[in-house]
PDB file of C-alpha atoms in Angstrom:
ATOM      1  CA  THR A   1      24.819  -1.107   1.839  1.00  0.00           C
ATOM      2  CA  TYR A   2      21.593  -2.490   1.266  1.00  0.00           C
ATOM      3  CA  ILE A   3      18.196  -1.451   0.084  1.00  0.00           C
ATOM      4  CA  LYS A   4      16.120   1.177   2.821  1.00  0.00           C
ATOM      5  CA  ASP A   5      13.194   1.881   0.955  1.00  0.00           C
ATOM      6  CA  TRP A   6      11.012   1.956  -2.106  1.00  0.00           C
ATOM      7  CA  THR A   7       7.677   3.651  -3.758  1.00  0.00           C
ATOM      8  CA  LEU A   8       6.090   1.871  -6.532  1.00  0.00           C
ATOM      9  CA  THR A   9       2.784   3.567  -8.924  1.00  0.00           C
ATOM     10  CA  ALA A  10       1.083   0.717 -10.800  1.00  0.00           C
ATOM     11  CA  ASP A  11      -1.599   2.409 -12.784  1.00  0.00           C
ATOM     12  CA  ALA A  12      -4.035   0.398 -14.713  1.00  0.00           C
ATOM     13  CA  ASP A  13      -2.811   1.324 -18.549  1.00  0.00           C
ATOM     14  CA  GLY A  14       0.874  -0.725 -17.381  1.00  0.00           C
ATOM     15  CA  LYS A  15       3.082   2.312 -16.535  1.00  0.00           C
ATOM     16  CA  LEU A  16       5.191   1.537 -13.898  1.00  0.00           C
ATOM     17  CA  SER A  17       7.287   3.908 -11.886  1.00  0.00           C
ATOM     18  CA  ILE A  18       9.703   3.035  -9.531  1.00  0.00           C
ATOM     19  CA  ASP A  19      11.720   4.850  -6.631  1.00  0.00           C
ATOM     20  CA  LEU A  20      13.916   3.292  -5.187  1.00  0.00           C
ATOM     21  CA  GLU A  21      15.941   3.802  -1.659  1.00  0.00           C
ATOM     22  CA  LYS A  22      19.860   2.634  -0.559  1.00  0.00           C
ATOM     23  CA  ASP A  23      21.844   2.936   2.649  1.00  0.00           C
ATOM     24  CA  GLY A  24      25.627   2.208   3.114  1.00  0.00           C
ATOM     25  CA  PRO A  25      29.152   2.872   2.252  1.00  0.00           C
ATOM     26  CA  ASP A  26      29.135   0.751  -1.002  1.00  0.00           C
ATOM     27  CA  SER A  27      28.339   3.613  -4.125  1.00  0.00           C
ATOM     28  CA  ASP A  28      29.754   1.340  -7.004  1.00  0.00           C
ATOM     29  CA  VAL A  29      26.198  -0.909  -7.060  1.00  0.00           C
ATOM     30  CA  SER A  30      23.318  -0.749  -9.336  1.00  0.00           C
ATOM     31  CA  ALA A  31      19.948  -2.161  -9.053  1.00  0.00           C
ATOM     32  CA  GLU A  32      18.298  -5.330 -10.832  1.00  0.00           C
ATOM     33  CA  LEU A  33      14.556  -5.538 -11.085  1.00  0.00           C
ATOM     34  CA  VAL A  34      12.622  -8.913 -11.336  1.00  0.00           C
ATOM     35  CA  ILE A  35       8.967  -8.562 -12.023  1.00  0.00           C
ATOM     36  CA  ASN A  36       6.763 -12.011 -12.262  1.00  0.00           C
ATOM     37  CA  PHE A  37       3.453 -12.854 -12.668  1.00  0.00           C
ATOM     38  CA  GLY A  38       2.867 -16.697 -10.728  1.00  0.00           C
ATOM     39  CA  ARG A  39       5.746 -18.207 -11.871  1.00  0.00           C
ATOM     40  CA  GLU A  40       6.230 -16.592 -15.445  1.00  0.00           C
ATOM     41  CA  GLU A  41       9.230 -13.171 -15.539  1.00  0.00           C
ATOM     42  CA  VAL A  42       7.462 -10.706 -17.132  1.00  0.00           C
ATOM     43  CA  MET A  43      10.269  -8.582 -17.315  1.00  0.00           C
ATOM     44  CA  ARG A  44      14.022  -7.722 -15.882  1.00  0.00           C
ATOM     45  CA  TRP A  45      16.140  -5.165 -15.946  1.00  0.00           C
ATOM     46  CA  ARG A  46      19.391  -2.714 -14.533  1.00  0.00           C
ATOM     47  CA  VAL A  47      19.017   1.071 -12.584  1.00  0.00           C
ATOM     48  CA  PRO A  48      21.775   2.511 -11.581  1.00  0.00           C
ATOM     49  CA  PHE A  49      22.096   4.510  -8.654  1.00  0.00           C
ATOM     50  CA  GLU A  50      22.271   8.607  -8.021  1.00  0.00           C
ATOM     51  CA  GLU A  51      24.120   8.959  -4.980  1.00  0.00           C
ATOM     52  CA  MET A  52      21.509   7.009  -2.600  1.00  0.00           C
ATOM     53  CA  GLN A  53      18.406   7.513  -5.111  1.00  0.00           C
ATOM     54  CA  ALA A  54      17.327   5.396  -7.905  1.00  0.00           C
ATOM     55  CA  HIS A  55      14.695   5.600 -10.302  1.00  0.00           C
ATOM     56  CA  THR A  56      13.139   3.507 -12.897  1.00  0.00           C
ATOM     57  CA  SER A  57      10.098   4.025 -14.901  1.00  0.00           C
ATOM     58  CA  ILE A  58       8.221   0.597 -17.895  1.00  0.00           C
ATOM     59  CA  THR A  59       5.527   0.037 -18.984  1.00  0.00           C
ATOM     60  CA  VAL A  60       4.633  -3.841 -18.516  1.00  0.00           C
ATOM     61  CA  SER A  61       2.125  -4.197 -22.129  1.00  0.00           C
ATOM     62  CA  GLN A  62      -1.312  -6.611 -21.323  1.00  0.00           C
ATOM     63  CA  CYS A  63      -1.102  -6.182 -17.672  1.00  0.00           C
ATOM     64  CA  LYS A  64      -3.677  -7.991 -15.738  1.00  0.00           C
ATOM     65  CA  LEU A  65      -5.724  -5.422 -13.452  1.00  0.00           C
ATOM     66  CA  TRP A  66      -6.012  -5.841  -9.347  1.00  0.00           C
ATOM     67  CA  SER A  67      -9.639  -5.231  -8.173  1.00  0.00           C
ATOM     68  CA  PRO A  68     -11.748  -6.626  -5.137  1.00  0.00           C
ATOM     69  CA  ASP A  69     -13.230  -9.394  -7.822  1.00  0.00           C
ATOM     70  CA  THR A  70      -9.815  -9.963  -9.509  1.00  0.00           C
ATOM     71  CA  PRO A  71      -6.933  -9.286  -6.900  1.00  0.00           C
ATOM     72  CA  ASN A  72      -4.115  -9.744  -9.211  1.00  0.00           C
ATOM     73  CA  LEU A  73      -0.322  -9.022  -8.000  1.00  0.00           C
ATOM     74  CA  TYR A  74       2.562  -9.106  -9.637  1.00  0.00           C
ATOM     75  CA  ASP A  75       5.854 -10.633  -7.178  1.00  0.00           C
ATOM     76  CA  ILE A  76       9.286  -8.050  -7.660  1.00  0.00           C
ATOM     77  CA  ARG A  77      12.674  -8.617  -6.335  1.00  0.00           C
ATOM     78  CA  PHE A  78      15.368  -6.383  -6.166  1.00  0.00           C
ATOM     79  CA  SER A  79      18.528  -6.975  -5.766  1.00  0.00           C
ATOM     80  CA  LEU A  80      21.285  -4.641  -4.964  1.00  0.00           C
ATOM     81  CA  LEU A  81      24.421  -6.006  -7.389  1.00  0.00           C
ATOM     82  CA  SER A  82      28.149  -4.744  -5.973  1.00  0.00           C
ATOM     83  CA  GLY A  83      30.453  -3.533  -9.456  1.00  0.00           C
ATOM     84  CA  ASP A  84      31.222  -7.360  -9.762  1.00  0.00           C
ATOM     85  CA  GLY A  85      27.915  -8.634  -9.936  1.00  0.00           C
ATOM     86  CA  VAL A  86      27.539 -10.090  -6.506  1.00  0.00           C
ATOM     87  CA  VAL A  87      24.438  -9.367  -5.347  1.00  0.00           C
ATOM     88  CA  VAL A  88      24.543  -7.150  -1.848  1.00  0.00           C
ATOM     89  CA  ASP A  89      21.017  -7.112  -0.691  1.00  0.00           C
ATOM     90  CA  SER A  90      17.742  -8.754  -2.043  1.00  0.00           C
ATOM     91  CA  VAL A  91      14.038  -7.861  -0.933  1.00  0.00           C
ATOM     92  CA  GLU A  92      10.621  -9.108  -2.551  1.00  0.00           C
ATOM     93  CA  SER A  93       7.778  -7.983  -2.818  1.00  0.00           C
ATOM     94  CA  TYR A  94       4.562  -7.758  -4.726  1.00  0.00           C
ATOM     95  CA  PHE A  95       2.107  -4.694  -5.900  1.00  0.00           C
ATOM     96  CA  GLY A  96      -0.637  -4.605  -8.095  1.00  0.00           C
ATOM     97  CA  PHE A  97      -2.279  -2.552 -11.344  1.00  0.00           C
ATOM     98  CA  ARG A  98      -4.919  -0.043 -10.477  1.00  0.00           C
ATOM     99  CA  SER A  99      -6.044   3.489 -11.141  1.00  0.00           C
ATOM    100  CA  VAL A 100      -8.754   5.174  -8.766  1.00  0.00           C
ATOM    101  CA  ASP A 101     -10.060   8.628  -9.997  1.00  0.00           C
ATOM    102  CA  ILE A 102     -13.555  11.022  -8.951  1.00  0.00           C
ATOM    103  CA  GLN A 103     -14.998  11.815 -12.405  1.00  0.00           C
ATOM    104  CA  ASP A 104     -18.593  13.763 -12.354  1.00  0.00           C
ATOM    105  CA  GLY A 105     -18.925  12.821  -8.459  1.00  0.00           C
ATOM    106  CA  GLU A 106     -18.089   9.145  -8.492  1.00  0.00           C
ATOM    107  CA  ILE A 107     -15.436   7.048  -7.963  1.00  0.00           C
ATOM    108  CA  ASN A 108     -13.697   4.645 -10.536  1.00  0.00           C
ATOM    109  CA  LEU A 109     -11.788   1.838 -10.111  1.00  0.00           C
ATOM    110  CA  ASN A 110      -9.662   1.519 -13.408  1.00  0.00           C
ATOM    111  CA  GLY A 111     -11.851   3.480 -15.334  1.00  0.00           C
ATOM    112  CA  ASP A 112     -15.367   1.976 -14.514  1.00  0.00           C
ATOM    113  CA  GLU A 113     -17.312   3.248 -12.198  1.00  0.00           C
ATOM    114  CA  PHE A 114     -16.770   1.200  -8.673  1.00  0.00           C
ATOM    115  CA  PHE A 115     -19.706   1.876  -6.203  1.00  0.00           C
ATOM    116  CA  LEU A 116     -18.554   1.482  -2.354  1.00  0.00           C
ATOM    117  CA  ILE A 117     -20.515  -1.295  -0.309  1.00  0.00           C
ATOM    118  CA  SER A 118     -18.644  -0.361   2.724  1.00  0.00           C
ATOM    119  CA  ALA A 119     -18.432  -0.752   6.701  1.00  0.00           C
ATOM    120  CA  LEU A 120     -16.880   0.759   9.595  1.00  0.00           C
ATOM    121  CA  ASP A 121     -14.063  -0.660  10.470  1.00  0.00           C
ATOM    122  CA  GLN A 122     -12.891  -0.029  14.300  1.00  0.00           C
ATOM    123  CA  GLY A 123     -10.859  -2.915  14.575  1.00  0.00           C
ATOM    124  CA  TYR A 124     -11.403  -3.874  18.303  1.00  0.00           C
ATOM    125  CA  TYR A 125     -10.744  -7.713  19.242  1.00  0.00           C
ATOM    126  CA  PRO A 126     -12.313  -9.090  22.596  1.00  0.00           C
ATOM    127  CA  ASP A 127      -8.991 -10.020  23.594  1.00  0.00           C
ATOM    128  CA  GLY A 128      -6.770  -7.558  22.938  1.00  0.00           C
ATOM    129  CA  LEU A 129      -8.722  -4.448  22.053  1.00  0.00           C
ATOM    130  CA  TYR A 130      -6.614  -2.823  19.037  1.00  0.00           C
ATOM    131  CA  THR A 131      -4.389  -5.722  19.393  1.00  0.00           C
ATOM    132  CA  PRO A 132      -4.994  -8.276  16.553  1.00  0.00           C
ATOM    133  CA  PRO A 133      -4.328 -12.013  18.672  1.00  0.00           C
ATOM    134  CA  THR A 134      -3.070 -13.793  15.406  1.00  0.00           C
ATOM    135  CA  ASP A 135      -2.455 -12.976  12.146  1.00  0.00           C
ATOM    136  CA  ASP A 136      -5.670 -15.494  10.904  1.00  0.00           C
ATOM    137  CA  ALA A 137      -7.724 -13.000  12.977  1.00  0.00           C
ATOM    138  CA  LEU A 138      -6.741 -10.142  10.400  1.00  0.00           C
ATOM    139  CA  ARG A 139      -7.353 -12.379   7.130  1.00  0.00           C
ATOM    140  CA  ALA A 140     -10.578 -13.735   8.944  1.00  0.00           C
ATOM    141  CA  ASP A 141     -11.712 -10.041   9.060  1.00  0.00           C
ATOM    142  CA  VAL A 142     -10.459  -9.593   5.542  1.00  0.00           C
ATOM    143  CA  GLU A 143     -13.000 -12.974   5.041  1.00  0.00           C
ATOM    144  CA  TRP A 144     -15.668 -12.103   6.723  1.00  0.00           C
ATOM    145  CA  ALA A 145     -16.454  -8.489   5.250  1.00  0.00           C
ATOM    146  CA  LYS A 146     -16.261 -10.027   1.425  1.00  0.00           C
ATOM    147  CA  LYS A 147     -18.720 -13.042   2.504  1.00  0.00           C
ATOM    148  CA  TYR A 148     -20.993  -9.699   3.224  1.00  0.00           C
ATOM    149  CA  GLY A 149     -20.646  -8.477  -0.046  1.00  0.00           C
ATOM    150  CA  LEU A 150     -18.794  -5.524   1.282  1.00  0.00           C
ATOM    151  CA  ASN A 151     -16.299  -4.351  -1.185  1.00  0.00           C
ATOM    152  CA  HIS A 152     -14.805  -1.527   0.736  1.00  0.00           C
ATOM    153  CA  VAL A 153     -13.979  -1.158   4.837  1.00  0.00           C
ATOM    154  CA  ARG A 154     -13.463   2.371   6.526  1.00  0.00           C
ATOM    155  CA  LYS A 155     -10.280   2.092   9.056  1.00  0.00           C
ATOM    156  CA  HIS A 156     -11.573   4.227  11.396  1.00  0.00           C
ATOM    157  CA  GLN A 157      -9.852   6.540  13.658  1.00  0.00           C
ATOM    158  CA  ILE A 158      -6.951   3.974  13.388  1.00  0.00           C
ATOM    159  CA  ILE A 159      -4.093   3.399  11.267  1.00  0.00           C
ATOM    160  CA  ALA A 160      -4.346  -0.472   9.695  1.00  0.00           C
ATOM    161  CA  GLU A 161      -1.941  -3.037  10.486  1.00  0.00           C
ATOM    162  CA  PRO A 162       0.562  -4.597   7.943  1.00  0.00           C
ATOM    163  CA  ARG A 163      -0.957  -7.981   7.926  1.00  0.00           C
ATOM    164  CA  PHE A 164      -4.798  -6.222   7.577  1.00  0.00           C
ATOM    165  CA  CYS A 165      -3.429  -4.631   4.514  1.00  0.00           C
ATOM    166  CA  TYR A 166      -1.719  -7.700   3.272  1.00  0.00           C
ATOM    167  CA  TRP A 167      -4.600  -9.561   3.310  1.00  0.00           C
ATOM    168  CA  CYS A 168      -6.978  -7.036   1.103  1.00  0.00           C
ATOM    169  CA  ASP A 169      -4.138  -6.936  -1.133  1.00  0.00           C
ATOM    170  CA  LYS A 170      -4.297 -11.093  -1.736  1.00  0.00           C
ATOM    171  CA  LEU A 171      -8.188 -11.426  -1.164  1.00  0.00           C
ATOM    172  CA  GLY A 172      -9.418  -8.426  -2.582  1.00  0.00           C
ATOM    173  CA  LEU A 173     -10.774  -5.524  -0.356  1.00  0.00           C
ATOM    174  CA  THR A 174     -10.091  -1.624  -0.997  1.00  0.00           C
ATOM    175  CA  ILE A 175      -9.854   0.496   2.157  1.00  0.00           C
ATOM    176  CA  TRP A 176      -9.656   4.533   3.509  1.00  0.00           C
ATOM    177  CA  GLU A 177      -6.555   4.380   5.508  1.00  0.00           C
ATOM    178  CA  GLU A 178      -7.871   7.316   8.663  1.00  0.00           C
ATOM    179  CA  MET A 179      -5.233   8.948  11.048  1.00  0.00           C
ATOM    180  CA  PRO A 180      -6.337   8.853  14.918  1.00  0.00           C
ATOM    181  CA  ASP A 181      -7.043  12.612  15.305  1.00  0.00           C
ATOM    182  CA  TRP A 182      -8.490  12.672  18.789  1.00  0.00           C
ATOM    183  CA  GLY A 183      -8.248  15.979  20.354  1.00  0.00           C
ATOM    184  CA  ALA A 184      -5.676  17.225  17.539  1.00  0.00           C
ATOM    185  CA  ASP A 185      -6.024  20.340  15.949  1.00  0.00           C
ATOM    186  CA  ILE A 186      -5.906  19.923  12.918  1.00  0.00           C
ATOM    187  CA  LEU A 187      -5.981  23.381  11.441  1.00  0.00           C
ATOM    188  CA  ASN A 188      -3.006  24.065  13.506  1.00  0.00           C
ATOM    189  CA  ALA A 189      -1.360  20.869  12.973  1.00  0.00           C
ATOM    190  CA  SER A 190       1.698  19.968  14.888  1.00  0.00           C
ATOM    191  CA  GLU A 191       5.471  19.160  13.609  1.00  0.00           C
ATOM    192  CA  ASP A 192       4.340  15.320  15.526  1.00  0.00           C
ATOM    193  CA  TYR A 193       1.560  14.872  13.612  1.00  0.00           C
ATOM    194  CA  LEU A 194       1.971  15.681  10.471  1.00  0.00           C
ATOM    195  CA  ARG A 195       5.417  13.869  10.548  1.00  0.00           C
ATOM    196  CA  GLU A 196       3.440  10.814  11.596  1.00  0.00           C
ATOM    197  CA  TRP A 197       0.722  10.864   9.201  1.00  0.00           C
ATOM    198  CA  THR A 198       3.656  11.214   6.534  1.00  0.00           C
ATOM    199  CA  ALA A 199       5.200   7.739   7.746  1.00  0.00           C
ATOM    200  CA  CYS A 200       1.812   6.694   8.016  1.00  0.00           C
ATOM    201  CA  ILE A 201       1.448   7.419   4.268  1.00  0.00           C
ATOM    202  CA  LYS A 202       5.193   6.155   3.279  1.00  0.00           C
ATOM    203  CA  ARG A 203       4.836   2.569   5.381  1.00  0.00           C
ATOM    204  CA  ASP A 204       1.252   2.142   3.323  1.00  0.00           C
ATOM    205  CA  ILE A 205       1.801   3.729   0.201  1.00  0.00           C
ATOM    206  CA  ASN A 206       2.507   0.728  -1.989  1.00  0.00           C
ATOM    207  CA  HIS A 207      -0.875  -1.669  -0.952  1.00  0.00           C
ATOM    208  CA  PRO A 208      -3.358  -1.570  -3.970  1.00  0.00           C
ATOM    209  CA  CYS A 209      -5.861  -1.699  -1.684  1.00  0.00           C
ATOM    210  CA  VAL A 210      -5.682   1.802  -0.419  1.00  0.00           C
ATOM    211  CA  VAL A 211      -7.900   3.906  -2.404  1.00  0.00           C
ATOM    212  CA  GLY A 212      -8.109   6.900  -0.101  1.00  0.00           C
ATOM    213  CA  TRP A 213      -6.504   8.832   2.446  1.00  0.00           C
ATOM    214  CA  VAL A 214      -8.328  10.419   5.543  1.00  0.00           C
ATOM    215  CA  CYS A 215      -5.957  12.306   6.917  1.00  0.00           C
ATOM    216  CA  ALA A 216      -8.367  14.085   9.311  1.00  0.00           C
ATOM    217  CA  ASN A 217     -11.869  12.706  11.161  1.00  0.00           C
ATOM    218  CA  GLU A 218     -14.314  14.105  14.186  1.00  0.00           C
ATOM    219  CA  GLU A 219     -11.965  17.294  14.855  1.00  0.00           C
ATOM    220  CA  LYS A 220     -13.017  18.869  17.863  1.00  0.00           C
ATOM    221  CA  ARG A 221     -13.250  22.987  17.889  1.00  0.00           C
ATOM    222  CA  ASP A 222     -13.060  25.343  20.387  1.00  0.00           C
ATOM    223  CA  ASN A 223     -16.677  26.480  19.580  1.00  0.00           C
ATOM    224  CA  GLU A 224     -18.810  23.263  19.458  1.00  0.00           C
TER     225      GLU A 224
END
């Protein structure tokens, strides 16, 4: 019995909503959640499961917000506890409190106007095309973007590597995720396309760096 997946929504007002999914034969289990900021424990609580799902919502007062200038991240640990309190499974992750919305045609981050200083990032590497040679290479891409004064990059026709998203979260860089759609008929999207796009969103939805989802770009129509 193990923790299969989770989805977090952490808003700039400190509201945190978590959906947990487990799998396995054990039914008499609960989830213990622990939030830390640095070395300080912020909150610890338990959540019951209904079948394979658990949901919880809390508010963290005076939360420290995530942004490119202040990439504050909270650590979180999910533990599955058996009926007698034994830890069955445990997973550690992180999240950032932030909000993204559009008002009067302007993008806002955490309630303030956020002007995108951006570049198009096609993710090419001279020795591997779309395959980065090392994790350090992914980190260097984020560091160079920040050195050039950018606060954002648009991943072009590729889904970002998970470690690229990690470094964006950690170092402070917002991104758009963009689904590859070369030759795809978006108006009559196939089940495969929708399944893959949904899976991409599900994989990366917990990253605070992702502020936009582009489901299609450069679509070629028959009359063009």
